[in-house]
Amino acid sequence: MKDKKANKNVKTPKYIFVTGGVLSGVGKGITAASIGAIMKAKGYKVSIQKCDPYLNVDAGLLNPVEHGECFVTADGRETDLDLGHYERFLDFETNKYSAVLSGALYSELIEKERSGGFRGKTVQMIPHFTDLVQEKIAAAGQGSDIHIVEIGGTVGDYEGLSFIEAIRLFANRVGRENCLYIHVVYVPWINTSKELKTKPAQNALKDLRGFGIIPDVVVCRTERPAPRSMCEKIASFSGISSDAVLNLPDIDSVYDVPFNVLKSGVLEILNKFIGDNSEPDMKKWQEFSEKRAQNYDRTVKVGLVAKYVGNDDTYICVTEALKSAAAWNGVNLEIEWINAEEATEEDFAAVDGLVVPGGFGERGAEGKIRAATYALENDLPYLGLCLGMQMACVAAARRGGVKNASSEEFGAGEGQNVIYIMDGQAGKESTGGTMRLGDYPAKLKNGSRAAEIYGKNKVTERHRHRYEVNQKFASEIERGGLKIVGTSPDGKLAEFVEAPGHKFFVATQAHPEFKSRPLNVHPLFFEFVKSLK
Ligand code: GLN
């Protein structure tokens, strides 16, 4: 969508701060992203940022089972999966400023201190840490009409206090009238007494007030739609106008949250804040919502061959890309989780197509190689993402005569290392932020399936890998059924492989799932799902 009103109505950014109370994980990120989507649909240039109080420097070394998928920005920052939600809801690209972690801020301060940058001053949480948070917010918001900042965790968490202080101080920097504070609280339903309990929310608001912030909007998250009296009670106990306390109950799909926000009364407050009553243009959202909710005659079954099964968050960009590809293709989607460690031919035969996503380490690798072999030999659609491409090349090389072909990541030596470590990567295997990360271009062979799918032969995709295809084995890989059809512009790195004449067998060293959006689904996912119909 064109940012038709960019920088017209709003001179300096307006800032929206989203904090949480009572519990974490009640949809603060989705609320923030939905508000962003609405503001974008009103024609504004919107940016969004997440501040997390962890001591990690980035999300690259966090366990994906505990923490969910690691999202990668175009400029190569390994971040929290919330940035993936932001990109999906706003159909834009976040960057290294969009994720602020305490660990990175502390490192920056300590580095400055060590190099004498503080000129003898005592370095303190206030003002030095809080100033740095504010600088990061200002930097991330630069050039936008509206900048949204989500603070991770809940207000009152010991490690998050300095972020709360920083966003309070931010109003002094830019003017309170340019800041809108939204506090998202959870209101539990107690089944035994059949009532909604507002006390935790009241306490959460008291906490926030204690840190000097009186929110402009309180969003009450409930399991089911709540009566207006709940909001009024919270308002009266916390001294906030009852028009500003709103209910957002759970709904089936996160993509319907923008519509819920519109219905909730939040829009009126946002309109007043930015001084613009125009209607957001939600046509495309509406179309997607209808397509997604429909029950179609045809259901496609996709087998996701993965190491961590059953946890949607671990492969969230992949599952979201598949879901939107199914909606735009007009089919119902069933995702069958296939445990890579135990995957058998019966599992593969029971689905319409296979996706082998990215991953690290040897566990489950043989199952992924079996999946690719089966797909090659049975004309079963296959989409390989990063490790999914590497294992497809190993499968093809084995078929092409390289006995015991494998990856150097799993200890394969000379003669078997169809996948080997990239130049300059040896010795960095367990370090953070050192992989080949972010956007890199690739050129595709004219006439290849990949070029046809993209509709062009120069593409840019996000990356996150340390190993690559060893092109010394290109002819064995080809004998085994796969052709290298895309490389880095200098030809050195294999970026895309495909099986000529196959129903659909395309694999890439990249992570196209990071660029798929509900309103703008990635062509590889769209065509993969189309091939299953
Ligand atoms: N482990 C492989 C590598 O480092 C694949 C990485 C991935 O799938 N993201 O190259």
XYZ file of C-alpha atoms and ligand atoms in Angstrom:
543
model
C 0.000 0.000 0.000
C 1.250 3.477 -0.747
C 2.020 5.627 2.242
C -0.143 8.395 0.850
C -0.115 10.600 3.892
C 3.459 9.955 4.914
C 4.826 12.952 6.777
C 1.893 15.161 5.871
C -0.351 15.173 8.898
C 2.356 14.173 11.330
C 5.590 16.155 11.464
C 7.599 14.248 14.040
C 6.777 10.638 14.889
C 3.990 9.915 17.289
C 5.023 7.181 19.688
C 2.819 4.362 20.926
C 4.187 2.367 23.858
C 2.702 -1.037 24.589
C 3.340 -2.617 27.983
C 1.861 -5.661 29.655
C 0.550 -6.527 33.090
C -0.538 -9.621 35.068
C 1.019 -12.211 32.717
C 3.248 -12.239 29.698
C 2.175 -13.980 26.528
C -1.350 -12.567 26.395
C -1.001 -11.046 22.956
C 0.762 -7.753 23.558
C 2.784 -8.235 20.372
C -0.256 -9.044 18.262
C -2.121 -6.059 19.733
C 0.837 -3.793 18.905
C 1.144 -5.250 15.392
C -2.614 -4.926 14.793
C -2.557 -1.263 15.784
C 0.346 -0.849 13.370
C -1.594 -2.568 10.594
C -4.570 -0.252 11.145
C -2.388 2.844 11.110
C -0.739 1.613 7.931
C -4.197 1.060 6.449
C -4.896 4.713 7.220
C -1.939 5.600 5.030
C 0.762 6.299 7.591
C 4.370 5.233 7.579
C 4.585 2.991 10.617
C 7.594 1.415 12.297
C 7.651 -0.929 15.250
C 10.230 -2.096 17.735
C 10.548 -4.594 20.562
C 12.562 -3.972 23.722
C 13.400 -7.127 25.644
C 14.994 -7.103 29.054
C 16.970 -10.356 28.573
C 20.687 -10.292 29.118
C 21.224 -12.012 25.759
C 22.778 -9.853 23.076
C 20.514 -11.268 20.384
C 18.219 -14.264 19.918
C 20.687 -16.289 17.847
C 21.797 -18.636 20.603
C 18.428 -19.053 22.315
C 16.868 -22.513 22.352
C 14.086 -22.607 19.725
C 11.976 -25.002 21.795
C 11.888 -22.670 24.757
C 11.852 -19.445 22.840
C 10.296 -20.213 19.471
C 11.779 -19.489 16.097
C 14.697 -17.145 15.641
C 13.684 -14.490 13.133
C 16.298 -12.853 10.910
C 16.017 -9.254 9.725
C 17.062 -8.123 6.239
C 20.181 -6.507 7.708
C 21.161 -9.713 9.473
C 20.057 -9.407 13.107
C 18.889 -12.621 14.783
C 15.775 -11.696 16.731
C 12.699 -12.756 18.586
C 9.780 -14.212 16.623
C 7.720 -11.102 17.441
C 9.528 -9.294 14.659
C 8.110 -11.911 12.306
C 4.604 -10.959 13.475
C 5.414 -7.303 12.913
C 6.594 -7.967 9.361
C 3.538 -10.093 8.602
C 1.080 -7.571 9.986
C 2.761 -4.497 8.548
C 4.142 -5.989 5.337
C 7.395 -4.114 5.821
C 10.961 -4.901 6.828
C 12.252 -4.541 10.346
C 15.958 -3.925 10.906
C 18.679 -4.158 13.520
C 17.147 -1.247 15.418
C 13.826 -3.052 15.703
C 15.048 -5.435 18.395
C 16.604 -3.985 21.527
C 17.952 -6.425 24.096
C 19.482 -5.474 27.441
C 22.545 -7.603 26.691
C 23.368 -5.533 23.611
C 22.836 -2.266 25.496
C 25.055 -3.327 28.390
C 27.770 -4.397 25.946
C 27.611 -1.033 24.239
C 27.833 0.849 27.540
C 30.694 -1.278 28.830
C 32.607 -0.889 25.581
C 32.190 2.873 25.782
C 33.313 2.852 29.404
C 36.400 0.740 28.601
C 37.430 3.070 25.823
C 37.176 6.091 28.114
C 34.012 7.413 26.513
C 32.460 8.482 29.819
C 35.398 10.749 30.749
C 35.655 9.698 34.354
C 31.929 9.727 35.140
C 30.199 7.025 37.171
C 28.203 4.909 34.727
C 24.691 4.203 36.034
C 21.402 2.624 35.073
C 19.869 6.082 35.303
C 20.735 8.083 33.253
C 23.146 6.088 31.106
C 21.157 2.929 30.462
C 17.824 4.746 30.243
C 19.335 7.338 27.870
C 20.614 4.575 25.636
C 17.160 2.950 25.500
C 15.706 6.309 24.488
C 18.341 6.771 21.799
C 17.459 3.363 20.365
C 13.774 4.266 20.337
C 14.438 7.593 18.631
C 16.729 5.926 16.061
C 14.209 3.221 15.231
C 11.365 5.719 14.881
C 13.219 8.160 12.665
C 11.438 8.879 9.403
C 8.163 7.295 10.503
C 4.832 8.954 11.141
C 4.026 6.514 13.908
C 6.495 4.449 15.889
C 5.266 1.620 18.091
C 7.404 0.261 20.920
C 6.547 -2.987 22.656
C 8.188 -3.676 25.997
C 8.729 -7.394 26.601
C 7.683 -9.108 29.843
C 5.334 -7.560 32.387
C 5.586 -4.286 34.253
C 7.163 -4.901 37.639
C 9.617 -7.537 36.406
C 12.873 -6.644 38.094
C 14.933 -6.709 34.905
C 12.475 -4.616 32.905
C 12.221 -1.615 35.226
C 14.778 0.526 33.436
C 12.853 0.148 30.178
C 9.681 1.387 31.875
C 11.612 4.335 33.287
C 13.049 5.034 29.829
C 9.636 5.159 28.154
C 8.318 7.379 30.937
C 11.239 9.763 30.382
C 10.695 9.628 26.650
C 7.564 11.754 27.071
C 9.765 14.547 28.500
C 11.942 14.336 25.419
C 9.198 14.512 22.776
C 6.193 15.857 24.706
C 3.511 13.841 26.473
C 1.054 14.735 23.697
C 3.220 12.781 21.262
C 3.144 9.607 23.346
C 0.335 7.137 23.808
C 0.711 4.475 26.489
C -1.253 1.256 26.097
C -1.250 -1.283 28.909
C -2.405 -4.806 28.051
C -3.663 -6.776 31.053
C -5.139 -10.213 31.485
C -8.472 -10.680 33.245
C -8.964 -14.307 34.281
C -12.289 -16.137 34.319
C -12.720 -18.196 37.461
C -14.806 -21.176 36.555
C -15.785 -22.273 40.055
C -17.371 -18.928 40.923
C -18.242 -18.103 37.293
C -16.799 -14.616 37.354
C -14.122 -12.448 35.831
C -11.539 -11.354 38.384
C -10.341 -7.795 37.901
C -8.031 -7.609 40.932
C -4.821 -8.670 39.138
C -5.506 -6.026 36.472
C -6.115 -3.378 39.137
C -2.831 -4.297 40.781
C -1.021 -4.234 37.446
C -2.320 -0.711 36.837
C -1.257 0.323 40.320
C 2.237 -0.973 39.532
C 2.398 1.017 36.314
C 1.176 4.160 38.086
C 3.845 3.585 40.699
C 6.432 3.923 37.939
C 4.921 7.210 36.866
C 2.905 6.125 33.856
C -0.844 6.602 33.655
C -1.893 4.730 30.542
C -4.067 6.294 27.870
C -5.574 2.944 26.965
C -6.038 -0.247 28.961
C -6.666 -3.348 26.906
C -8.251 -6.163 28.890
C -7.568 -9.568 27.398
C -10.177 -12.182 28.239
C -10.962 -15.683 27.076
C -14.505 -14.741 26.102
C -16.171 -11.372 25.360
C -16.614 -9.584 28.685
C -19.487 -7.368 29.817
C -18.900 -3.617 29.739
C -19.210 -3.572 33.532
C -15.813 -5.305 33.766
C -14.115 -2.415 31.983
C -16.040 0.114 34.069
C -14.968 -1.573 37.287
C -11.307 -1.541 36.258
C -11.638 2.097 35.195
C -13.186 3.200 38.473
C -10.589 1.409 40.596
C -7.658 2.756 38.642
C -8.727 6.322 37.956
C -8.790 5.927 34.189
C -11.696 7.108 32.039
C -13.976 4.172 31.307
C -13.886 4.982 27.553
C -10.220 4.116 27.652
C -10.631 0.635 29.141
C -11.418 -1.819 26.383
C -11.955 -5.501 25.968
C -10.192 -7.728 23.428
C -11.395 -11.303 23.815
C -9.619 -14.340 22.306
C -10.484 -15.111 18.710
C -9.629 -17.961 16.336
C -7.082 -16.238 14.175
C -4.520 -13.593 15.031
C -5.267 -12.036 11.645
C -8.723 -11.075 12.873
C -7.286 -9.093 15.791
C -7.080 -5.881 13.690
C -10.863 -6.161 13.181
C -11.373 -6.720 16.880
C -9.235 -3.693 17.657
C -11.380 -1.647 15.270
C -14.547 -2.804 16.999
C -13.149 -2.337 20.504
C -13.072 1.454 20.584
C -9.262 1.680 20.453
C -9.508 3.347 17.034
C -11.349 6.400 18.441
C -8.542 6.958 20.917
C -5.883 6.472 18.251
C -7.715 8.889 15.943
C -7.788 11.535 18.632
C -4.121 10.957 19.344
C -3.073 11.544 15.729
C -5.858 14.009 14.904
C -7.246 12.077 11.955
C -10.684 10.506 11.774
C -10.271 8.894 8.360
C -11.324 5.280 7.895
C -8.539 2.739 7.491
C -8.623 0.907 4.166
C -8.973 -2.699 5.321
C -10.128 -4.172 1.975
C -7.192 -6.515 1.520
C -7.341 -7.621 5.158
C -11.038 -8.276 4.735
C -10.440 -10.335 1.609
C -7.749 -12.380 3.346
C -9.924 -12.877 6.400
C -12.789 -14.216 4.267
C -10.521 -16.492 2.249
C -8.902 -17.815 5.404
C -12.145 -18.524 7.204
C -13.800 -20.346 4.309
C -14.251 -24.082 4.300
C -13.170 -25.391 0.893
C -13.944 -28.681 -0.859
C -10.271 -29.541 -1.164
C -7.941 -30.126 1.796
C -4.203 -30.397 1.227
C -2.001 -32.276 3.666
C 1.513 -30.979 4.131
C 4.050 -33.081 6.012
C 6.436 -30.889 7.995
C 9.503 -33.041 8.591
C 11.006 -31.481 11.666
C 13.133 -32.120 14.699
C 10.948 -30.201 17.121
C 7.433 -31.443 16.492
C 4.222 -30.081 17.873
C 5.448 -26.640 18.842
C 4.015 -24.220 16.305
C 6.244 -21.400 17.485
C 9.454 -23.193 16.505
C 8.639 -22.965 12.788
C 6.082 -20.169 12.957
C 7.125 -18.376 9.754
C 6.916 -21.658 7.841
C 3.470 -22.590 9.169
C 2.162 -19.038 8.685
C 3.470 -18.978 5.099
C 1.753 -22.310 4.399
C -1.521 -21.147 5.946
C -1.684 -17.980 3.892
C -0.613 -19.850 0.738
C -3.527 -22.245 1.337
C -6.008 -19.383 1.856
C -4.991 -17.620 -1.381
C -5.078 -20.964 -3.227
C -8.585 -21.623 -1.946
C -7.845 -24.901 -0.141
C -8.013 -26.083 3.446
C -4.654 -26.954 4.968
C -3.697 -29.738 7.329
C -0.170 -29.725 8.665
C 1.061 -33.189 9.619
C 4.040 -32.969 11.918
C 6.469 -35.706 10.949
C 9.126 -36.378 13.545
C 12.358 -36.383 11.520
C 13.982 -38.905 13.856
C 11.365 -41.549 13.164
C 10.074 -40.551 9.717
C 9.149 -43.476 7.472
C 7.914 -43.952 3.913
C 4.375 -44.488 5.258
C 4.494 -40.991 6.760
C 5.559 -39.502 3.426
C 2.991 -41.498 1.448
C 0.191 -40.187 3.681
C 0.641 -36.519 2.695
C 0.292 -34.464 -0.504
C 3.662 -32.777 -0.146
C 6.656 -32.334 2.151
C 8.331 -29.297 3.646
C 11.733 -29.753 5.229
C 12.541 -26.586 7.170
C 15.818 -25.223 8.497
C 17.671 -26.766 11.377
C 20.966 -27.414 13.069
C 22.767 -30.565 14.127
C 22.697 -34.204 13.142
C 19.612 -35.327 15.057
C 16.811 -36.106 12.606
C 19.021 -35.526 9.545
C 18.621 -39.080 8.196
C 14.821 -38.708 8.296
C 15.097 -35.504 6.260
C 17.354 -37.286 3.743
C 14.781 -40.114 3.554
C 12.047 -37.528 2.953
C 13.951 -35.937 0.055
C 14.792 -39.351 -1.446
C 11.161 -40.402 -1.260
C 9.992 -37.127 -2.832
C 12.505 -37.496 -5.685
C 11.555 -41.101 -6.361
C 7.779 -40.715 -6.046
C 7.154 -37.350 -7.706
C 5.935 -36.017 -4.345
C 6.074 -32.206 -4.013
C 8.983 -31.062 -1.846
C 9.939 -27.629 -0.570
C 13.359 -27.490 1.078
C 14.378 -24.562 3.239
C 18.042 -24.128 4.186
C 18.857 -27.445 5.906
C 15.987 -28.813 3.809
C 17.994 -27.981 0.688
C 21.228 -29.316 2.123
C 19.610 -32.672 2.973
C 18.016 -32.817 -0.493
C 21.487 -32.417 -2.037
C 22.828 -35.187 0.225
C 19.937 -37.431 -0.853
C 20.600 -36.713 -4.528
C 24.370 -37.219 -4.145
C 23.783 -40.624 -2.530
C 21.522 -41.556 -5.438
C 24.204 -40.238 -7.779
C 26.860 -42.540 -6.356
C 28.462 -40.745 -3.399
C 28.297 -43.457 -0.766
C 27.721 -42.134 2.747
C 27.307 -38.580 1.465
C 26.622 -36.236 4.385
C 27.360 -32.819 5.839
C 30.531 -31.632 7.474
C 28.205 -30.339 10.196
C 27.663 -33.999 11.152
C 31.334 -34.935 10.794
C 31.498 -35.923 7.092
C 35.074 -35.830 5.808
C 36.678 -35.419 2.380
C 34.872 -37.473 -0.267
C 31.546 -37.459 1.612
C 31.163 -33.789 2.491
C 28.504 -32.858 -0.059
C 27.694 -30.074 2.399
C 30.737 -28.343 3.822
C 31.579 -25.346 5.917
C 31.660 -21.937 4.211
C 34.868 -19.981 3.832
C 35.791 -18.150 7.000
C 33.309 -20.074 9.177
C 35.548 -22.797 10.620
C 36.079 -22.396 14.346
C 33.014 -20.168 14.809
C 30.524 -23.036 15.117
C 29.172 -22.191 18.542
C 29.487 -18.414 18.492
C 26.664 -15.866 18.189
C 25.997 -13.533 15.265
C 28.657 -15.084 13.002
C 26.653 -17.084 10.450
C 25.876 -15.807 6.961
C 22.916 -13.693 8.045
C 20.283 -11.549 6.380
C 19.556 -10.595 2.799
C 21.787 -11.881 0.007
C 21.082 -11.855 -3.708
C 20.983 -14.876 -5.993
C 20.786 -15.284 -9.736
C 18.542 -17.941 -11.181
C 19.040 -19.855 -14.421
C 16.744 -18.731 -17.223
C 14.103 -21.334 -17.861
C 14.396 -22.885 -14.390
C 11.281 -23.626 -12.365
C 12.564 -21.289 -9.666
C 12.925 -18.384 -12.118
C 9.462 -19.118 -13.470
C 7.979 -19.102 -9.942
C 9.617 -15.806 -9.005
C 8.903 -14.332 -12.437
C 12.463 -12.977 -12.537
C 16.009 -14.241 -12.331
C 17.502 -11.920 -9.736
C 16.121 -12.496 -6.263
C 17.038 -11.543 -2.721
C 16.267 -13.753 0.245
C 17.147 -13.902 3.937
C 19.808 -16.334 5.087
C 21.013 -17.977 8.253
C 23.584 -20.687 7.658
C 27.190 -21.717 8.169
C 27.420 -24.598 5.701
C 26.892 -24.733 1.942
C 26.679 -27.161 -0.976
C 30.099 -28.398 -2.071
C 29.867 -27.799 -5.815
C 32.622 -30.352 -6.426
C 29.737 -32.836 -6.190
C 27.487 -30.979 -8.660
C 27.552 -33.772 -11.249
C 26.745 -36.514 -8.697
C 23.944 -34.357 -7.282
C 22.658 -33.917 -10.825
C 22.919 -37.631 -11.562
C 20.834 -38.146 -8.439
C 18.066 -35.907 -9.792
C 18.796 -32.340 -8.633
C 20.164 -29.439 -10.602
C 21.739 -26.326 -9.161
C 19.638 -23.553 -10.728
C 20.534 -20.589 -8.554
C 23.794 -19.293 -7.122
C 25.214 -16.192 -5.493
C 25.995 -13.588 -8.196
C 29.664 -14.718 -8.286
C 28.559 -18.325 -8.786
C 30.390 -19.525 -5.678
C 27.452 -20.436 -3.450
C 24.608 -22.726 -4.469
C 21.343 -20.983 -3.575
C 18.620 -22.979 -5.358
C 18.279 -26.570 -6.537
C 15.371 -28.250 -8.283
C 14.386 -31.557 -9.857
C 13.733 -31.047 -13.573
C 10.444 -32.552 -14.732
C 9.269 -33.129 -11.138
C 5.771 -32.091 -10.072
C 7.360 -29.638 -7.618
C 10.805 -30.073 -6.112
C 12.446 -26.780 -5.270
C 14.837 -26.153 -2.426
C 16.769 -23.104 -1.374
C 19.662 -22.296 0.907
C 17.650 -19.265 2.004
C 14.645 -18.808 4.288
C 11.865 -17.509 2.019
C 9.415 -18.045 4.889
C 10.817 -14.880 6.503
C 9.513 -12.842 3.585
C 6.049 -14.343 3.276
C 3.176 -12.119 4.396
C -0.509 -12.943 4.745
C -1.444 -10.173 2.326
C 1.548 -10.851 0.107
C 2.325 -14.543 0.170
C 5.748 -15.707 -1.001
C 5.646 -17.217 -4.527
C 7.553 -20.374 -3.508
C 4.948 -21.188 -0.858
C 2.091 -20.213 -3.123
C 3.303 -22.449 -5.968
C 4.192 -25.316 -3.638
C 0.651 -25.364 -2.232
C -0.753 -24.944 -5.749
C 1.110 -28.080 -6.847
C -0.720 -30.076 -4.152
C -4.198 -29.260 -5.402
N 22.751 -26.135 9.854
C 22.804 -25.645 8.510
C 23.863 -24.582 8.334
O 24.328 -24.022 9.279
C 21.464 -25.136 8.063
C 21.022 -23.907 8.790
C 19.559 -23.632 8.663
O 18.785 -24.478 8.263
N 19.151 -22.442 9.061
O 24.244 -24.280 7.224
